[in-house]
XYZ file of C-alpha atoms in Angstrom:
592
model
C 22.844 -15.329 -23.242
C 22.924 -19.031 -21.517
C 20.004 -21.123 -20.590
C 22.368 -21.866 -18.129
C 23.499 -18.880 -16.797
C 20.074 -17.658 -15.399
C 19.378 -20.993 -13.713
C 23.337 -20.317 -12.315
C 21.996 -16.537 -11.381
C 19.241 -17.973 -9.404
C 21.301 -19.643 -6.911
C 23.142 -16.980 -5.796
C 23.131 -13.614 -4.772
C 26.633 -12.271 -5.785
C 26.030 -14.681 -9.249
C 22.610 -12.510 -9.904
C 23.610 -8.957 -9.953
C 26.229 -9.746 -11.574
C 23.346 -10.834 -14.099
C 21.885 -8.396 -13.813
C 24.486 -5.587 -14.228
C 25.356 -7.926 -17.623
C 22.586 -8.196 -19.472
C 19.793 -5.599 -20.397
C 16.037 -5.428 -20.188
C 15.589 -6.941 -23.683
C 17.769 -9.855 -22.794
C 16.024 -10.864 -20.437
C 12.651 -10.724 -20.953
C 13.882 -12.518 -24.641
C 15.389 -15.407 -22.510
C 12.576 -15.483 -20.096
C 10.056 -15.396 -22.204
C 11.302 -18.452 -24.857
C 11.680 -20.495 -21.520
C 7.992 -19.888 -20.698
C 7.239 -20.807 -24.365
C 4.912 -17.012 -24.182
C 5.521 -13.733 -25.817
C 7.873 -11.484 -24.979
C 4.671 -8.882 -25.358
C 2.553 -10.898 -23.561
C 4.894 -12.424 -20.619
C 5.581 -8.394 -19.181
C 1.952 -8.083 -17.901
C 2.357 -11.671 -16.292
C 1.916 -11.677 -12.598
C 4.261 -12.060 -10.802
C 2.197 -11.325 -7.756
C 4.342 -12.167 -4.048
C 2.341 -9.991 -2.458
C 2.205 -6.474 -5.088
C -0.793 -5.118 -5.925
C -2.216 -6.763 -8.929
C -2.117 -3.768 -12.185
C 0.778 -2.081 -12.873
C 3.131 -2.154 -10.576
C 2.725 -6.281 -10.169
C 2.974 -6.887 -13.655
C 6.356 -8.486 -15.092
C 7.762 -5.544 -16.590
C 7.907 -3.042 -13.833
C 8.855 -5.636 -11.903
C 12.112 -6.926 -13.242
C 13.016 -2.922 -14.521
C 12.844 -1.720 -11.126
C 15.058 -3.474 -10.347
C 17.136 -3.497 -13.068
C 17.741 0.214 -11.995
C 17.697 -0.537 -8.055
C 20.107 -3.293 -8.584
C 22.980 -0.796 -6.245
C 19.989 -0.582 -3.109
C 18.828 -4.670 -4.022
C 22.952 -4.787 -3.294
C 23.247 -2.432 0.162
C 20.924 -5.272 1.015
C 21.955 -8.140 0.680
C 24.632 -7.254 2.737
C 22.676 -5.719 5.386
C 20.848 -8.725 6.225
C 21.700 -10.817 8.835
C 21.573 -14.442 8.941
C 21.609 -16.830 6.963
C 18.132 -17.226 6.045
C 17.273 -13.464 5.622
C 19.551 -14.181 2.393
C 18.113 -17.139 1.764
C 14.836 -15.764 1.747
C 15.979 -12.510 -0.168
C 18.161 -14.739 -2.959
C 14.625 -16.854 -3.677
C 12.590 -13.690 -3.885
C 14.589 -11.746 -6.585
C 15.141 -15.170 -8.590
C 11.538 -15.487 -8.908
C 11.354 -11.848 -10.102
C 13.256 -12.517 -12.682
C 12.425 -16.197 -13.463
C 9.176 -16.083 -11.520
C 8.705 -19.773 -11.275
C 6.864 -21.345 -8.546
C 10.169 -22.927 -7.176
C 11.864 -19.896 -5.811
C 8.789 -19.078 -3.717
C 8.919 -22.607 -1.954
C 11.943 -21.425 -1.711
C 11.393 -18.793 0.256
C 8.811 -19.818 2.085
C 10.790 -23.514 3.236
C 13.277 -20.586 4.288
C 11.702 -18.399 6.222
C 8.806 -19.302 8.842
C 10.576 -19.121 11.699
C 11.693 -16.031 13.474
C 14.512 -14.016 14.328
C 16.231 -14.766 17.638
C 14.143 -11.181 19.953
C 11.186 -10.511 18.700
C 8.601 -12.569 19.882
C 5.919 -10.898 17.911
C 3.739 -13.445 15.580
C 2.531 -12.437 12.591
C -0.980 -12.795 12.805
C -2.805 -9.787 12.047
C -6.252 -10.426 10.985
C -6.609 -8.195 7.766
C -3.136 -10.547 6.535
C -0.399 -8.306 5.979
C -1.214 -4.321 7.086
C 1.129 -0.965 8.467
C 3.601 -2.005 10.529
C 4.083 -4.065 14.670
C 6.465 -2.465 16.111
C 7.106 -3.922 20.308
C 8.808 -3.134 23.675
C 8.491 0.646 23.928
C 6.041 1.454 21.371
C 3.503 -1.627 21.179
C 0.760 -0.317 18.399
C -0.594 -1.252 14.473
C 0.233 1.521 11.916
C -2.798 0.737 9.607
C -0.893 2.521 6.576
C 1.296 2.586 3.363
C 4.629 1.122 5.526
C 6.984 3.928 4.434
C 4.705 6.830 5.308
C 4.183 4.453 9.152
C 7.559 4.585 10.057
C 7.905 8.096 9.507
C 4.870 9.165 11.097
C 6.989 6.856 14.602
C 10.287 8.259 13.488
C 10.460 9.646 17.603
C 9.639 6.685 19.147
C 12.138 5.095 16.936
C 15.240 7.243 17.426
C 14.525 7.292 21.095
C 12.919 4.077 22.225
C 14.857 1.398 19.541
C 11.942 -0.584 19.414
C 11.496 -4.493 17.317
C 9.640 -3.483 14.242
C 8.014 -5.255 12.131
C 7.592 -4.453 8.140
C 5.171 -6.052 5.792
C 7.762 -5.175 2.616
C 5.246 -7.337 -0.429
C 3.203 -4.409 -1.318
C 5.327 -3.229 -3.668
C 7.573 -3.933 -5.566
C 10.508 -1.828 -3.953
C 9.329 -1.849 -0.675
C 11.643 -4.847 -0.018
C 14.806 -1.861 -0.126
C 13.305 1.277 0.400
C 11.793 0.963 3.805
C 14.791 -0.772 5.606
C 16.822 2.367 3.185
C 14.696 4.543 5.068
C 14.811 3.374 8.306
C 18.114 2.879 8.792
C 17.650 6.654 7.429
C 15.876 7.128 11.174
C 18.174 5.849 12.727
C 21.140 4.111 11.560
C 22.203 0.606 12.946
C 19.326 -1.743 12.865
C 19.636 -5.599 12.500
C 18.008 -6.111 8.859
C 16.214 -9.605 8.838
C 13.542 -11.079 6.551
C 11.443 -14.084 6.104
C 8.669 -14.716 3.552
C 5.009 -16.639 4.765
C 3.449 -18.233 2.313
C 4.145 -20.138 -0.971
C 1.648 -19.101 -3.033
C 2.385 -16.206 -5.617
C 0.851 -13.728 -2.656
C 2.767 -14.465 -0.010
C 4.254 -12.239 2.273
C 7.353 -11.298 3.188
C 8.186 -8.829 6.093
C 11.385 -7.034 7.311
C 12.349 -7.779 10.480
C 14.066 -4.793 12.355
C 15.991 -4.717 15.808
C 18.184 -2.696 18.210
C 21.486 -2.172 17.031
C 23.846 -4.393 19.775
C 25.972 -1.866 20.662
C 23.514 0.956 20.945
C 26.216 3.149 22.254
C 28.182 3.464 18.388
C 29.380 7.059 18.414
C 29.975 5.998 14.694
C 26.460 4.709 14.278
C 24.783 8.147 17.583
C 26.807 10.473 15.017
C 24.340 9.366 11.819
C 21.514 9.041 13.680
C 22.579 12.496 15.106
C 22.825 14.135 11.818
C 19.505 12.480 10.387
C 18.177 14.216 13.895
C 18.625 17.415 12.547
C 15.575 19.068 11.938
C 15.874 20.129 7.342
C 14.674 23.017 6.025
C 12.794 22.850 2.510
C 11.800 25.818 0.865
C 9.928 25.730 -2.716
C 11.621 28.574 -4.308
C 9.087 30.125 -6.957
C 10.328 30.822 -10.481
C 8.358 33.540 -11.417
C 7.031 36.575 -9.206
C 5.016 34.281 -6.511
C 2.884 31.461 -5.350
C -0.475 31.862 -7.068
C -2.995 30.731 -3.941
C -3.739 27.806 -6.360
C -0.040 26.406 -5.989
C -0.303 26.076 -1.894
C -2.754 22.979 -2.313
C -1.292 21.083 -5.844
C 2.316 19.347 -5.443
C 4.280 21.578 -4.025
C 2.007 22.088 -1.127
C 1.423 18.374 0.074
C 5.561 17.557 -0.694
C 6.407 20.545 1.805
C 2.713 19.459 3.966
C 3.970 16.276 4.728
C 7.286 16.722 4.904
C 5.793 19.129 7.692
C 3.881 16.612 9.125
C 6.037 13.266 8.921
C 9.456 14.272 8.437
C 10.373 17.500 11.646
C 11.244 18.878 8.290
C 10.836 23.360 8.552
C 8.785 23.211 5.197
C 7.722 27.435 3.923
C 7.197 28.737 0.417
C 8.910 31.750 -0.937
C 8.685 34.589 -3.357
C 6.776 37.326 -3.792
C 3.509 37.582 -2.426
C 0.802 37.950 -5.830
C -2.407 37.203 -3.848
C -3.715 36.419 -0.324
C -2.892 33.070 0.110
C -5.743 31.805 1.771
C -5.031 28.639 1.355
C -2.482 28.532 3.653
C -4.818 26.973 6.065
C -4.968 24.086 4.260
C -1.701 22.755 5.154
C -0.322 23.264 8.595
C 3.446 23.682 9.321
C 4.332 25.235 6.292
C 4.710 29.140 5.412
C 5.264 32.173 3.412
C 8.139 32.932 2.946
C 7.394 36.626 1.170
C 9.836 38.473 -0.856
C 10.884 42.249 -1.601
C 9.285 41.944 -5.153
C 9.322 38.392 -7.499
C 12.892 40.293 -9.504
C 15.757 37.629 -9.785
C 17.646 40.664 -7.480
C 15.037 39.904 -4.770
C 15.860 35.699 -4.588
C 19.500 36.077 -5.428
C 19.171 38.382 -1.858
C 16.775 35.681 -0.264
C 19.425 32.714 -1.047
C 23.097 35.013 0.052
C 20.931 35.082 3.275
C 19.144 31.718 3.571
C 21.022 29.389 2.159
C 23.277 27.940 4.580
C 20.093 27.851 6.718
C 18.374 25.642 4.037
C 18.855 22.207 3.661
C 17.189 20.949 0.037
C 15.433 23.964 -2.484
C 12.383 22.624 -4.457
C 12.206 23.853 -8.008
C 9.133 22.745 -10.307
C 10.681 23.206 -14.059
C 13.156 23.138 -15.734
C 13.350 26.748 -16.647
C 16.053 28.904 -17.290
C 15.063 31.376 -14.524
C 16.251 28.958 -12.205
C 19.960 28.780 -13.381
C 21.164 31.757 -11.772
C 19.701 30.573 -8.345
C 20.517 27.056 -7.965
C 24.437 27.799 -9.099
C 24.082 30.688 -6.000
C 23.208 28.246 -4.336
C 25.269 25.349 -4.421
C 28.295 28.520 -4.360
C 26.674 29.361 -0.570
C 25.985 25.806 0.784
C 27.690 23.154 -1.503
C 25.812 21.251 0.540
C 22.322 21.641 0.328
C 20.484 19.418 -2.038
C 18.085 20.695 -5.303
C 14.868 18.324 -6.506
C 13.385 19.312 -9.382
C 10.215 18.212 -10.096
C 10.820 18.546 -13.974
C 6.951 18.964 -14.330
C 7.355 18.162 -17.914
C 5.135 16.474 -21.229
C 7.023 15.804 -24.508
C 6.226 18.573 -25.522
C 7.699 20.806 -24.185
C 11.003 18.730 -23.578
C 11.375 18.173 -26.976
C 12.271 22.038 -27.821
C 14.620 22.283 -24.564
C 18.516 22.487 -25.886
C 19.941 20.236 -23.115
C 22.807 19.783 -24.810
C 23.571 24.054 -24.472
C 26.220 24.773 -20.870
C 23.977 26.545 -19.296
C 21.137 24.020 -18.705
C 24.106 20.948 -18.786
C 25.332 22.848 -15.529
C 21.865 24.058 -13.949
C 20.961 19.485 -14.530
C 24.691 18.607 -13.337
C 23.999 20.853 -10.079
C 20.096 18.893 -8.998
C 20.527 16.327 -7.148
C 17.158 14.601 -7.380
C 15.022 14.667 -10.990
C 12.153 13.624 -11.081
C 8.802 13.314 -13.631
C 5.497 12.792 -12.722
C 4.411 9.908 -15.375
C 6.473 6.443 -15.998
C 6.153 7.254 -20.209
C 7.963 10.282 -19.139
C 10.411 9.357 -17.042
C 11.031 6.814 -19.932
C 11.465 8.808 -22.611
C 13.420 11.012 -20.620
C 16.162 8.906 -19.673
C 16.901 6.853 -22.514
C 17.132 10.949 -23.999
C 19.284 12.419 -21.464
C 21.519 11.471 -19.032
C 20.716 12.383 -15.965
C 18.799 9.766 -13.990
C 15.399 10.472 -13.631
C 13.413 9.068 -10.908
C 9.395 8.559 -10.570
C 7.469 10.764 -8.127
C 3.929 11.186 -9.478
C 1.718 13.869 -8.940
C -0.212 11.815 -6.192
C -3.010 12.411 -4.058
C -2.847 14.877 -0.620
C -6.433 14.997 1.688
C -5.823 18.232 2.141
C -9.478 18.805 4.203
C -10.330 17.834 7.746
C -12.861 15.281 7.149
C -11.645 11.814 6.791
C -11.674 10.487 2.437
C -14.399 7.796 2.512
C -15.786 6.841 -1.092
C -19.209 5.416 -0.691
C -20.421 3.531 -4.136
C -23.337 3.726 -3.527
C -23.440 6.657 -3.219
C -22.431 7.941 -6.397
C -24.821 9.373 -8.496
C -24.874 9.013 -12.868
C -21.739 12.306 -13.632
C -19.663 12.754 -15.321
C -17.134 15.658 -14.144
C -14.297 17.174 -15.461
C -12.043 19.788 -12.706
C -9.977 22.380 -14.538
C -9.469 26.234 -16.239
C -12.495 25.659 -18.386
C -12.532 26.501 -22.382
C -8.230 26.815 -22.466
C -7.102 24.914 -26.244
C -5.137 22.336 -23.568
C -8.896 21.832 -21.649
C -10.471 21.596 -25.020
C -13.569 21.411 -23.079
C -16.066 22.126 -26.114
C -14.617 18.321 -27.131
C -16.315 17.656 -24.307
C -19.620 18.999 -24.319
C -20.201 18.254 -27.696
C -19.633 14.107 -26.687
C -22.100 14.764 -23.898
C -24.178 15.983 -26.775
C -23.810 13.133 -29.094
C -25.022 10.623 -25.770
C -27.439 12.302 -23.918
C -30.032 10.861 -25.822
C -28.682 7.628 -24.782
C -27.863 8.391 -21.409
C -30.322 9.798 -20.403
C -30.012 9.955 -16.881
C -26.527 11.187 -16.417
C -25.152 15.293 -15.959
C -22.096 16.736 -16.517
C -20.382 19.228 -13.754
C -17.353 21.046 -14.559
C -15.524 22.436 -12.145
C -13.212 25.647 -12.893
C -12.855 29.108 -13.466
C -13.208 29.806 -17.901
C -10.666 31.465 -20.257
C -11.568 34.257 -21.706
C -13.562 33.746 -24.933
C -15.116 30.713 -24.444
C -18.566 31.911 -23.410
C -19.078 32.632 -26.908
C -18.901 29.382 -28.059
C -20.641 28.256 -25.411
C -24.023 30.637 -26.027
C -23.219 28.191 -29.716
C -23.636 25.880 -27.912
C -26.586 26.366 -25.871
C -28.862 27.831 -28.905
C -27.951 24.258 -30.936
C -28.615 22.589 -27.773
C -31.102 24.128 -24.978
C -32.737 21.163 -23.758
C -28.968 19.832 -21.646
C -28.777 23.083 -19.629
C -30.257 21.501 -16.760
C -28.438 18.723 -17.041
C -25.288 20.721 -17.459
C -23.764 22.789 -14.604
C -21.035 25.425 -14.914
C -20.072 24.869 -10.979
C -17.243 27.826 -11.234
C -13.871 27.677 -9.566
C -14.529 26.160 -5.981
C -12.332 26.788 -3.291
C -13.508 25.005 -0.593
C -11.738 21.757 -0.798
C -14.216 19.996 1.239
C -17.010 21.067 -2.303
C -14.958 19.927 -4.867
C -14.258 16.322 -2.974
C -18.079 15.946 -2.475
C -18.099 16.514 -6.679
C -15.090 13.659 -7.047
C -16.719 11.477 -4.533
C -20.002 11.633 -6.430
C -19.430 11.338 -9.897
C -18.281 7.746 -11.324
C -16.825 9.358 -14.375
C -13.958 11.762 -14.459
C -13.772 13.050 -18.129
C -10.248 15.259 -19.144
C -10.665 15.689 -22.687
C -7.200 17.585 -22.829
C -5.081 17.681 -25.837
C -1.156 17.791 -23.519
C -0.530 17.528 -19.825
C 2.140 16.131 -18.161
C 0.912 14.085 -15.369
C -2.214 16.652 -14.096
C -3.115 16.382 -10.381
C -6.483 15.709 -11.162
C -6.110 12.339 -12.124
C -4.858 11.421 -8.880
C -8.196 12.725 -7.477
C -10.453 11.602 -9.391
C -8.486 7.883 -8.826
C -9.272 7.992 -5.323
C -12.400 8.796 -5.935
C -13.399 5.265 -7.318
C -14.091 7.579 -11.016
C -13.674 5.227 -14.009
C -11.647 7.577 -16.349
C -12.713 8.821 -19.678
C -9.173 10.737 -21.195
C -7.380 11.592 -24.126
C -4.313 9.710 -25.430
C -1.514 12.460 -23.657
C 1.936 11.319 -22.854
C 0.912 9.723 -19.004
C -2.887 8.188 -20.265
C -1.189 4.527 -19.237
C -0.400 5.748 -15.503
C -3.842 8.018 -15.526
C -5.905 4.062 -16.390
C -3.278 1.904 -15.118
C -3.168 0.455 -19.012
C -6.908 0.831 -19.522
C -8.259 -0.928 -16.186
C -9.410 1.855 -14.802
C -10.887 3.393 -17.774
C -10.997 3.948 -21.272
C -8.457 5.865 -23.672
C -9.477 7.623 -27.554
C -7.378 10.002 -29.543
C -6.801 14.401 -28.800
C -9.441 15.307 -31.122
C -11.705 12.578 -31.892
C -15.170 14.020 -30.036
C -16.704 10.903 -31.701
C -14.095 8.514 -29.888
C -14.384 10.363 -26.650
C -18.200 10.251 -26.623
C -17.997 6.669 -27.750
C -15.921 6.010 -24.451
C -18.264 7.399 -22.044
C -21.200 6.119 -24.066
C -19.512 3.155 -22.701
C -18.561 4.106 -19.079
C -22.311 4.754 -18.746
C -23.826 1.893 -19.647
C -20.899 -0.312 -18.529
C -22.459 -2.920 -16.491
C -19.052 -3.554 -14.008
C -18.682 0.421 -13.436
C -18.080 -0.003 -10.220
C -15.879 -2.379 -10.853
C -13.766 -0.049 -12.593
C -14.204 2.225 -10.267
C -13.116 -0.083 -7.669
C -9.675 -1.157 -9.496
C -9.225 2.830 -9.960
C -9.652 3.205 -6.358
C -7.684 0.061 -5.364
C -4.717 1.211 -7.866
C -4.201 5.463 -6.444
C -4.583 3.387 -2.748
C -1.208 2.291 -4.235
C 0.229 4.183 -6.314
C -0.894 7.410 -5.512
C -0.500 8.515 -2.026
C 0.617 11.510 -1.559
C 2.325 10.546 2.239
C 3.862 7.735 0.663
C 5.774 9.579 -2.134
C 6.903 12.246 -0.308
C 8.314 9.599 1.711
C 10.099 7.915 -0.668
C 11.223 11.466 -2.176
C 12.574 12.205 1.503
C 14.826 9.312 1.131
C 16.003 9.941 -1.803
C 17.133 13.758 -1.012
C 17.534 12.378 2.390
C 19.030 9.591 2.930
C 20.643 7.678 -0.317
C 24.497 8.681 1.372
C 23.473 6.473 4.523
């Protein structure tokens, strides 16, 4: 790679596109870091900014990798931009993502202070650049994540065709995901880009004006197709769904699809227990099968497949193989979303070259991992593209989620199945016993049912540390979401001493509550702590190291700042409504 080639690519988007398709990540960062006289490992964490939320999302390595992976989407957007100013802004911003020099931000700013004709609203919201503005038939600011907000306004967009202004500088992918989603809601919008501010954290705004010829038959046909209510079904792998699973990942996805995307959403499986958690997922129903047998599920698909637009599968279990084949037989246009629920121990045992597994994976339209480490590992190992769909936070309660750091207490919290080998609860108990005298104001609170045999260990623990009985509280399984959320909101530290995990939902809940994280080096510890900015990591099974990290956090003068970092990181990366909006786009809008 020649330096001149890099600079030439920064001045012409078509050249940049070819450049990104020609060179690998390692080649580009080697060249760029060399120009900056900085080691590649240090340049990887360089804050690219341009409005991205500080932390992982704004580091050079993630911005460049996102650009390399989705070059086809950036190519699509360039062809959709309506004027020369927009194309100059876009080219300058993409150049900055590859070669982060101030001159490209200045060029984007110089090109973009004038709004496109037909849009008179000024970008002057008091808090800067949060949300979406829609002018004409709909006049409102939407104070929420941009993609989720677009989904909330789908009906208004289709019925009234308002002028739209969207901030697209909070995450690297916003610049193409927002217009892609809008094109899925109502095809034909005219797209413009403007950039307001030459600083590293400048604001980029995407403007969308209605189609000039709104009677265009092709656009109307596409709009009608998209507006048709989608039916989405989460199919159980075993007998049926457990009640607790209704308020985990798939429950959140189905609830958000129903609430924000006008989908008909349901779980399907045999009746296992009373589904009291249905009260937390309005709009989601249960399709009860006669039993949990393969034959019952096959009969269900034979009858219903033609009316199901997408089935959701959790885990690449062999029990799904025949069902996926049957679904595609009865509905070739139907979509399959596979959430891998992956950890390295499981994924490395799969015989992925076997024909049945290969055929199953080929049938899946969207395949995801819930952590970046596992996504990268599987993308290198497998031929199928693995998307990053994190296991985020969804507020299942009716109460407003509000973090008040002044009201937090000196509490360490853990939530999970206590006493199992996977959760390693004994490591947490032993670690707390080690630091109890040095952190006298702190208490430990444990939420969850207990595994068989754990009581014997616990009795021995109390015999050794009877003085801790008033500082260690076993709260049992908390079924009411409001009560569970109160535990998160009152705690300052969340502890996860597990031996193996994918990307557990409890981490997203803890981060959203502003908890500092004490964790072992499971696969996704970097995601859980934002590379250490939101907590501390120790080796799996290292009781002494875990204790040292707990004590460090308990005594940290900046513990509140760590908690605020956790909260802001969660807002940017683990909002389940925004995550589901991205998933909806991947499943249903990819061909638009």
